[in-house]
XYZ file of C-alpha atoms in Angstrom:
556
model
C 0.000 0.000 0.000
C 1.395 3.388 -0.969
C 2.369 5.669 1.908
C 3.914 9.125 1.883
C 6.738 10.416 4.072
C 8.146 13.933 4.064
C 11.640 15.162 4.789
C 13.585 18.131 3.460
C 14.292 18.093 -0.265
C 17.842 19.313 -0.860
C 18.708 18.234 -4.415
C 16.326 18.376 -7.376
C 15.155 15.399 -9.368
C 13.172 12.192 -9.061
C 14.562 8.766 -8.151
C 12.565 5.521 -8.177
C 14.211 2.303 -7.055
C 14.809 -0.282 -4.357
C 16.149 0.665 -0.955
C 19.715 -0.242 -0.006
C 21.080 0.671 3.409
C 24.443 2.128 4.268
C 26.978 -0.381 5.623
C 26.848 -1.025 9.350
C 28.955 1.299 11.454
C 32.072 -0.069 13.122
C 31.302 -1.945 16.369
C 32.640 -0.608 19.630
C 36.038 -2.239 20.289
C 36.472 -4.196 23.551
C 37.816 -2.308 26.565
C 40.764 -4.526 27.456
C 43.950 -3.479 29.248
C 47.393 -3.860 27.692
C 50.724 -4.217 29.509
C 52.763 -1.020 29.848
C 55.492 -2.407 27.590
C 53.023 -2.586 24.670
C 51.985 1.073 24.866
C 54.631 2.372 22.459
C 53.703 -0.241 19.848
C 49.989 0.563 20.187
C 50.677 4.287 19.914
C 52.578 3.605 16.713
C 49.652 1.571 15.343
C 47.280 4.413 16.133
C 49.486 7.005 14.400
C 49.848 4.799 11.312
C 46.086 4.272 11.113
C 45.426 8.007 11.436
C 47.900 8.834 8.661
C 46.496 6.086 6.423
C 42.929 7.321 6.862
C 43.977 10.925 6.224
C 45.819 9.846 3.065
C 42.755 7.872 1.918
C 40.475 10.882 2.421
C 42.837 13.096 0.438
C 43.020 10.478 -2.335
C 39.219 10.297 -2.463
C 39.144 14.083 -2.703
C 41.597 14.064 -5.606
C 39.360 11.572 -7.426
C 36.198 13.549 -6.742
C 37.629 17.002 -7.500
C 35.733 20.265 -7.130
C 34.101 21.237 -3.869
C 34.139 17.614 -2.677
C 37.924 17.725 -2.708
C 38.003 20.694 -0.363
C 35.515 19.080 2.018
C 37.495 15.834 2.186
C 40.779 17.639 2.700
C 39.180 19.436 5.662
C 38.033 16.045 6.992
C 41.588 14.693 6.664
C 42.748 17.597 8.827
C 40.152 16.546 11.391
C 41.703 13.047 11.464
C 45.133 14.546 12.123
C 44.018 17.000 14.807
C 47.005 17.212 17.223
C 44.840 17.444 20.347
C 42.839 14.370 19.406
C 45.983 12.387 18.616
C 47.539 13.487 21.920
C 44.413 12.317 23.769
C 44.558 8.949 21.984
C 48.191 8.495 23.015
C 47.424 9.452 26.634
C 44.701 6.808 26.790
C 47.023 4.172 25.320
C 49.728 5.123 27.830
C 47.399 4.150 30.701
C 46.412 0.789 29.241
C 44.004 1.190 26.300
C 44.501 -0.609 23.010
C 45.010 1.594 19.955
C 41.453 1.044 18.696
C 39.898 1.635 22.126
C 41.999 4.744 22.652
C 40.790 6.155 19.328
C 37.175 5.244 20.061
C 37.175 6.837 23.527
C 39.087 9.970 22.504
C 36.680 10.677 19.652
C 33.702 9.934 21.917
C 34.941 12.466 24.472
C 35.386 15.132 21.825
C 31.982 14.354 20.351
C 30.308 14.667 23.773
C 32.162 17.898 24.505
C 30.842 19.502 21.340
C 27.296 18.297 21.855
C 27.121 19.337 25.505
C 28.640 22.755 24.857
C 26.203 23.383 22.048
C 29.029 24.564 19.835
C 28.692 25.320 16.150
C 31.080 22.451 15.406
C 28.440 19.988 16.623
C 27.170 20.242 13.071
C 30.216 18.258 11.991
C 29.406 15.246 14.181
C 28.706 13.057 11.137
C 32.136 13.928 9.746
C 33.775 13.218 13.116
C 32.012 9.853 13.460
C 33.090 8.866 9.970
C 36.750 9.639 10.691
C 36.572 7.618 13.919
C 34.934 4.659 12.195
C 37.533 4.620 9.439
C 40.447 4.690 11.890
C 38.924 1.997 14.125
C 38.068 -0.177 11.122
C 41.661 -0.002 9.906
C 42.974 -0.922 13.356
C 40.530 -3.845 13.668
C 41.253 -5.044 10.140
C 37.586 -4.966 9.084
C 36.035 -3.385 5.958
C 35.474 0.345 6.000
C 31.896 1.531 6.475
C 30.478 2.753 3.206
C 27.958 2.492 0.423
C 26.661 -1.015 -0.341
C 27.957 -3.162 -3.198
C 25.299 -3.539 -5.872
C 25.217 -4.212 -9.595
C 21.742 -2.690 -9.893
C 20.782 0.961 -9.346
C 19.260 1.722 -5.938
C 18.107 4.434 -3.522
C 20.589 4.756 -0.656
C 19.239 5.077 2.911
C 21.482 6.193 5.774
C 21.358 7.817 9.173
C 23.659 10.429 7.691
C 26.241 10.474 4.919
C 29.798 11.526 5.535
C 31.499 13.609 2.841
C 33.879 10.732 2.017
C 30.905 8.597 0.985
C 28.862 11.314 -0.722
C 31.784 12.560 -2.801
C 32.309 9.238 -4.558
C 28.708 8.198 -5.115
C 28.261 6.821 -8.618
C 25.150 8.520 -10.082
C 24.779 5.552 -12.446
C 24.140 3.271 -9.452
C 22.918 5.587 -6.686
C 19.659 6.942 -8.063
C 19.147 9.152 -5.016
C 19.594 9.121 -1.269
C 17.590 9.678 1.883
C 19.012 10.392 5.343
C 17.456 10.540 8.792
C 19.631 13.448 9.880
C 21.303 16.418 8.231
C 19.915 19.694 6.974
C 19.624 21.708 3.771
C 23.087 23.201 4.223
C 24.957 20.092 5.447
C 27.972 18.845 3.534
C 25.964 15.925 2.161
C 23.274 18.245 0.809
C 25.793 20.559 -0.833
C 27.676 17.663 -2.439
C 24.420 16.011 -3.575
C 23.540 19.172 -5.483
C 27.010 19.263 -6.992
C 26.608 15.642 -8.161
C 23.088 16.192 -9.430
C 21.764 13.298 -7.301
C 18.177 13.696 -5.967
C 18.313 13.791 -2.167
C 16.057 14.161 0.865
C 17.415 14.715 4.386
C 15.980 15.027 7.918
C 13.472 12.209 7.407
C 12.762 10.567 10.799
C 12.404 6.804 10.546
C 14.160 6.503 7.188
C 16.290 3.708 8.610
C 13.149 1.614 9.216
C 12.479 1.246 5.491
C 13.102 -2.422 4.702
C 15.890 -3.454 2.348
C 14.483 -3.939 -1.133
C 11.425 -1.740 -0.597
C 10.597 0.319 -3.676
C 10.496 4.059 -3.011
C 10.035 7.138 -5.161
C 12.065 10.141 -4.016
C 11.234 13.706 -5.000
C 14.301 15.788 -4.208
C 12.423 19.023 -4.855
C 9.456 18.576 -2.502
C 11.118 16.270 0.043
C 8.397 13.644 -0.440
C 9.098 9.911 -0.285
C 6.455 7.567 -1.682
C 6.817 4.057 -0.250
C 5.665 1.274 -2.598
C 4.282 3.847 -5.055
C 1.370 2.821 -7.232
C 1.806 2.473 -10.978
C -0.103 5.722 -11.386
C 2.173 7.599 -8.976
C 5.293 6.241 -10.678
C 3.989 7.249 -14.080
C 3.074 10.692 -12.760
C 6.535 11.283 -11.277
C 8.347 9.909 -14.318
C 6.261 12.123 -16.585
C 7.025 15.172 -14.444
C 10.741 14.312 -14.467
C 10.713 13.911 -18.261
C 8.931 17.257 -18.686
C 11.436 18.913 -16.402
C 14.356 17.414 -18.354
C 12.868 18.659 -21.637
C 12.426 22.138 -20.189
C 16.047 22.159 -19.035
C 17.283 21.146 -22.478
C 15.269 23.920 -24.114
C 16.491 26.554 -21.684
C 19.708 28.424 -22.415
C 21.211 31.894 -22.305
C 21.196 34.512 -19.535
C 18.729 34.296 -16.673
C 15.573 36.338 -17.183
C 11.844 36.343 -16.532
C 9.458 35.729 -19.422
C 9.023 39.483 -19.946
C 12.747 40.111 -20.218
C 13.665 41.233 -16.680
C 17.298 40.137 -16.353
C 18.392 38.091 -13.353
C 22.035 37.020 -13.782
C 22.564 33.390 -12.743
C 25.964 32.902 -11.160
C 27.818 29.921 -9.683
C 29.126 29.204 -6.200
C 32.664 27.786 -6.420
C 35.336 26.713 -3.987
C 38.264 26.869 -6.380
C 39.478 26.135 -9.928
C 38.164 22.560 -9.741
C 34.560 23.794 -9.654
C 34.900 26.025 -12.717
C 34.295 23.485 -15.555
C 30.863 22.499 -14.197
C 29.922 26.163 -13.792
C 30.926 26.982 -17.368
C 29.081 23.933 -18.717
C 25.915 24.953 -16.835
C 26.000 28.369 -18.496
C 26.866 30.383 -15.395
C 27.136 34.078 -16.200
C 29.932 34.436 -13.691
C 30.711 33.586 -10.070
C 28.524 34.943 -7.298
C 30.462 33.325 -4.463
C 34.102 32.271 -4.658
C 34.783 30.631 -1.285
C 38.481 31.338 -0.817
C 38.751 29.655 2.599
C 39.330 26.224 1.061
C 42.700 27.444 -0.180
C 43.605 28.336 3.407
C 42.360 25.020 4.838
C 45.148 23.174 2.986
C 47.386 24.139 5.913
C 45.796 25.294 9.150
C 49.194 26.357 10.563
C 49.914 29.212 8.188
C 48.328 31.280 5.445
C 49.135 30.328 1.842
C 51.771 32.462 0.167
C 50.776 35.420 -1.973
C 52.073 33.553 -5.049
C 49.912 30.505 -4.344
C 46.862 32.702 -3.849
C 47.483 34.628 -7.071
C 47.638 31.386 -9.091
C 44.399 30.004 -7.624
C 42.473 33.249 -8.028
C 43.659 33.847 -11.590
C 42.580 30.330 -12.654
C 38.999 31.204 -11.678
C 39.060 34.756 -13.041
C 40.347 33.610 -16.444
C 37.370 31.273 -16.887
C 34.898 34.171 -17.006
C 36.196 36.797 -19.459
C 33.914 39.812 -19.384
C 31.946 38.068 -16.612
C 31.358 39.021 -13.005
C 33.348 37.198 -10.307
C 32.470 37.909 -6.685
C 35.171 36.808 -4.269
C 34.498 36.326 -0.572
C 37.619 36.998 1.451
C 38.630 34.391 3.992
C 35.708 33.268 6.168
C 37.521 31.475 8.982
C 36.236 30.458 12.386
C 33.325 28.352 13.667
C 33.416 25.103 11.640
C 36.476 26.312 9.675
C 39.070 26.963 12.394
C 42.606 27.943 11.433
C 45.353 27.613 14.018
C 47.089 30.808 12.935
C 43.924 32.907 12.888
C 41.046 31.779 15.109
C 40.937 31.551 18.917
C 41.005 28.001 20.261
C 39.091 28.603 23.482
C 35.856 30.299 22.395
C 32.772 28.871 24.134
C 30.645 29.468 21.011
C 32.734 30.085 17.879
C 29.677 30.817 15.706
C 29.063 33.913 17.841
C 32.692 34.820 18.320
C 35.649 35.986 16.281
C 34.935 34.684 12.790
C 34.856 36.038 9.249
C 35.738 39.720 8.946
C 36.316 39.938 12.696
C 39.238 37.504 12.402
C 40.690 39.384 9.438
C 40.511 42.754 11.150
C 42.403 41.210 14.074
C 45.033 39.959 11.584
C 45.344 42.786 9.015
C 48.440 41.219 7.426
C 46.412 38.166 6.342
C 43.696 40.382 4.841
C 46.244 42.663 3.153
C 48.033 39.697 1.537
C 44.774 38.277 0.218
C 43.606 41.592 -1.204
C 47.005 42.178 -2.822
C 46.907 38.682 -4.338
C 43.439 39.333 -5.755
C 44.615 42.613 -7.247
C 47.572 40.933 -8.958
C 45.447 38.011 -10.163
C 43.038 40.374 -11.931
C 45.721 42.437 -13.659
C 45.318 42.434 -17.447
C 42.046 40.494 -17.374
C 38.722 41.913 -18.622
C 36.849 40.258 -15.759
C 34.571 42.335 -13.491
C 36.072 41.601 -10.078
C 34.040 42.231 -6.929
C 35.275 41.467 -3.411
C 33.090 41.090 -0.339
C 33.536 40.597 3.376
C 31.769 37.885 5.396
C 29.976 38.482 8.691
C 29.521 42.245 8.389
C 27.495 43.456 11.363
C 27.299 47.230 10.871
C 28.580 50.291 9.043
C 31.840 50.303 11.029
C 32.635 46.791 9.761
C 31.818 47.801 6.189
C 34.009 50.905 6.406
C 36.945 48.953 7.859
C 36.761 46.474 4.977
C 36.413 49.150 2.286
C 39.371 51.044 3.765
C 41.487 47.863 3.692
C 40.590 47.291 0.030
C 41.579 50.834 -0.902
C 44.827 50.643 1.070
C 45.737 47.454 -0.849
C 45.159 49.289 -4.145
C 42.419 46.872 -5.182
C 40.661 47.938 -8.377
C 37.314 46.252 -7.757
C 33.894 46.798 -6.288
C 33.753 46.303 -2.511
C 30.732 44.624 -0.968
C 29.307 43.199 2.238
C 27.621 39.908 2.971
C 24.312 40.056 4.806
C 24.458 37.077 7.154
C 23.560 38.763 10.428
C 20.072 40.230 11.027
C 21.608 43.567 12.059
C 23.103 43.920 8.571
C 19.690 43.451 6.943
C 18.012 45.848 9.349
C 20.675 48.513 8.755
C 21.435 47.733 5.104
C 21.125 51.358 3.936
C 23.734 52.419 6.479
C 26.122 49.682 5.332
C 25.597 50.638 1.681
C 27.019 54.075 2.371
C 30.406 52.351 2.674
C 30.198 49.563 0.057
C 28.874 49.145 -3.472
C 26.819 45.959 -3.223
C 25.224 43.438 -0.867
C 25.165 39.650 -1.086
C 22.778 37.663 1.087
C 24.201 34.501 2.626
C 20.869 32.896 3.463
C 22.395 29.871 5.222
C 23.974 31.886 8.025
C 21.244 34.526 7.953
C 18.696 31.820 8.775
C 20.963 30.384 11.465
C 21.308 33.698 13.271
C 17.722 34.798 12.728
C 16.218 31.640 14.249
C 19.016 30.620 16.657
C 19.110 27.311 14.776
C 22.434 25.620 13.983
C 22.542 25.165 10.231
C 23.934 21.613 10.532
C 21.479 20.161 13.063
C 18.657 18.144 11.532
C 16.398 18.590 14.578
C 15.999 22.302 13.799
C 15.982 21.994 9.998
C 12.487 23.512 9.731
C 13.979 26.772 10.998
C 16.691 26.548 8.357
C 14.068 26.433 5.626
C 14.730 29.516 3.451
C 10.962 29.828 2.861
C 10.507 31.073 6.427
C 8.574 34.362 6.094
C 10.800 36.119 8.638
C 13.828 35.334 6.482
C 11.999 36.604 3.383
C 11.289 39.827 5.284
C 15.028 40.337 5.871
C 15.759 39.647 2.199
C 13.123 42.224 1.222
C 14.610 44.824 3.594
C 18.077 44.353 2.101
C 16.867 44.432 -1.507
C 14.778 47.545 -0.866
C 17.735 49.316 0.712
C 19.952 48.449 -2.252
C 17.325 49.643 -4.733
C 16.942 52.955 -2.895
C 20.718 53.466 -3.020
C 20.961 52.444 -6.688
C 23.118 49.425 -5.854
C 22.860 45.660 -6.345
C 21.741 42.964 -3.889
C 22.313 39.308 -4.784
C 21.677 36.014 -3.020
C 24.499 33.476 -2.785
C 23.064 31.121 -0.159
C 21.453 27.774 -0.898
C 18.046 29.496 -1.170
C 18.950 30.537 -4.711
C 19.095 26.889 -5.848
C 15.335 26.364 -5.296
C 13.697 27.273 -8.648
C 10.378 28.325 -7.122
C 12.081 30.329 -4.390
C 14.319 31.926 -7.042
C 11.155 33.432 -8.537
C 10.112 34.740 -5.113
C 13.575 36.213 -4.471
C 13.366 37.949 -7.844
C 9.979 39.330 -6.818
C 11.513 40.623 -3.582
C 13.944 42.728 -5.612
C 17.059 40.539 -5.566
C 19.237 41.446 -8.564
C 21.259 38.238 -9.065
C 21.191 34.606 -7.913
C 24.214 32.404 -7.224
C 24.069 28.651 -6.620
C 25.748 25.295 -7.199
C 26.292 24.718 -10.913
C 23.863 21.776 -11.087
C 20.949 24.019 -10.054
C 21.452 26.712 -12.706
C 19.482 24.993 -15.521
C 16.511 24.365 -13.189
C 16.422 27.975 -12.029
C 16.881 29.372 -15.552
C 14.013 27.270 -16.944
C 11.649 28.159 -14.092
C 12.342 31.901 -14.155
C 11.672 31.970 -17.892
C 8.085 30.782 -17.314
C 6.932 33.817 -15.305
C 6.772 37.583 -15.615
C 8.339 39.925 -13.070
C 4.839 40.941 -11.944
C 3.968 37.291 -11.247
C 7.169 36.915 -9.241
C 6.314 40.038 -7.243
C 2.816 38.732 -6.469
C 4.270 35.376 -5.414
C 6.732 37.171 -3.137
C 3.948 39.168 -1.473
C 1.897 36.011 -0.936
C 4.864 34.183 0.605
C 5.628 37.033 3.005
C 1.991 37.139 4.112
C 2.143 33.496 5.240
C 2.855 32.330 8.794
C 5.100 29.330 8.084
C 7.604 28.109 5.529
C 5.198 25.501 4.191
C 2.370 28.025 3.872
C 4.717 30.447 2.117
C 5.783 27.788 -0.402
C 2.178 26.809 -1.130
C 1.040 30.441 -1.410
C 3.764 31.227 -3.947
C 2.975 28.073 -5.897
C -0.704 28.976 -6.075
C 0.077 32.456 -7.411
C 2.518 31.192 -10.030
C 0.254 28.371 -11.160
C -2.597 30.833 -11.653
C -4.986 28.852 -9.442
């Protein structure tokens, strides 16, 4: 009998197939004591396992390329964390085996994060995956991972670690469903990059029996268990129509009556550029430069290394617009040379622009490198600061750009409610705004963007969040300046229409989402988008806002 479940759709598309479950997690190793004379040998085993797992994660990243590579390299750094390794060795010194020492050290760190309520708790799935891989290597058992199957399937998991998501084969994994996670988790971001339909935050997903046929709608978040022939035909027909619309859609982003809405790509480095170009991106709306810095948490990359990486991206978009976000360190992206190690809540501490203003040499080097990278190129370079709270922040950043001799537009990200509320004030110092809806939702609703339990508050359809977008766009319009969106909200085709109706002037997203957004925008006039935006803002919940906008755009 057909039943319907609902999670959070995070990657467009439809998948219909049999359920296969993620491999069983590593069992807890026995807590046996070892003689003191064996401690050195066990410590050596632990170090070798850590290095092997880190090397494997880096190798997987090299195979995957693009944003996945940066995520996996960050996870490898997690495996090699000096404090964790020191804790493992202390536990072995007092009698633990290597595998038990690893298990207990990671468990203590996991509990510390959860109990403190820190922003890094959102990386628990990544931490668990690193632990399981190290313990598995020490025990000599197979690594946890995706199931072996010759036939395509829908993958079900409690959560997916980046190492698994990055190497999913779209020819076999039709789509995936997880019990945990949120719309901005690593798994969700990588699913969109792969173009694999995905639904997260679905309670009870693990109870679906192996072999059960499910139909997954990655746009609506609906899961149809044992779908009827009629439902399958309906979903397949809708998927075929969507594919045809995508194929027919090309050129710059615009509404049906010719209102231009540039569609830009979010990239993490040169590896993400080919997909963006292939998708028809009109430029880059968010170049996340922090991944270059995460290669070595001990020191900033040299100016020469930065110039080479920046120029590789800038050269791919001649005459196009490339918006670069300067280093956004802190919270879940700590850097030893930059961010404090003892903050009780890093998400509310010294991160983003605050870190850079405390370390002006790091900011100056990056701005100088960007200036040199753009020399002689026809690209339209724009540089923006993360975590701008007020006019003073905006002025400090603009002053730093001018002092570095940067020939570019200077902008501010709106990720903090205060920046949206005082957008006109901020725009007296900078030339454009860019809304980071992921963090803006997090700070507006006091809801960690990586915690599945509060994912409803991370839904970018929340009317309160739309209100802040409208405030920012209105301020930019009154000042004759631009206001784009570079958060994951822009990747939702229906929401892209609403954002356009709110006055947003450009949309930036993962490359895989660009064709969907382009095709959807082209179906409606600007006036229809504006009416849909008004209807969404008048709603009282995210779901009501989505339905209200849909009703307006469908003409019902």
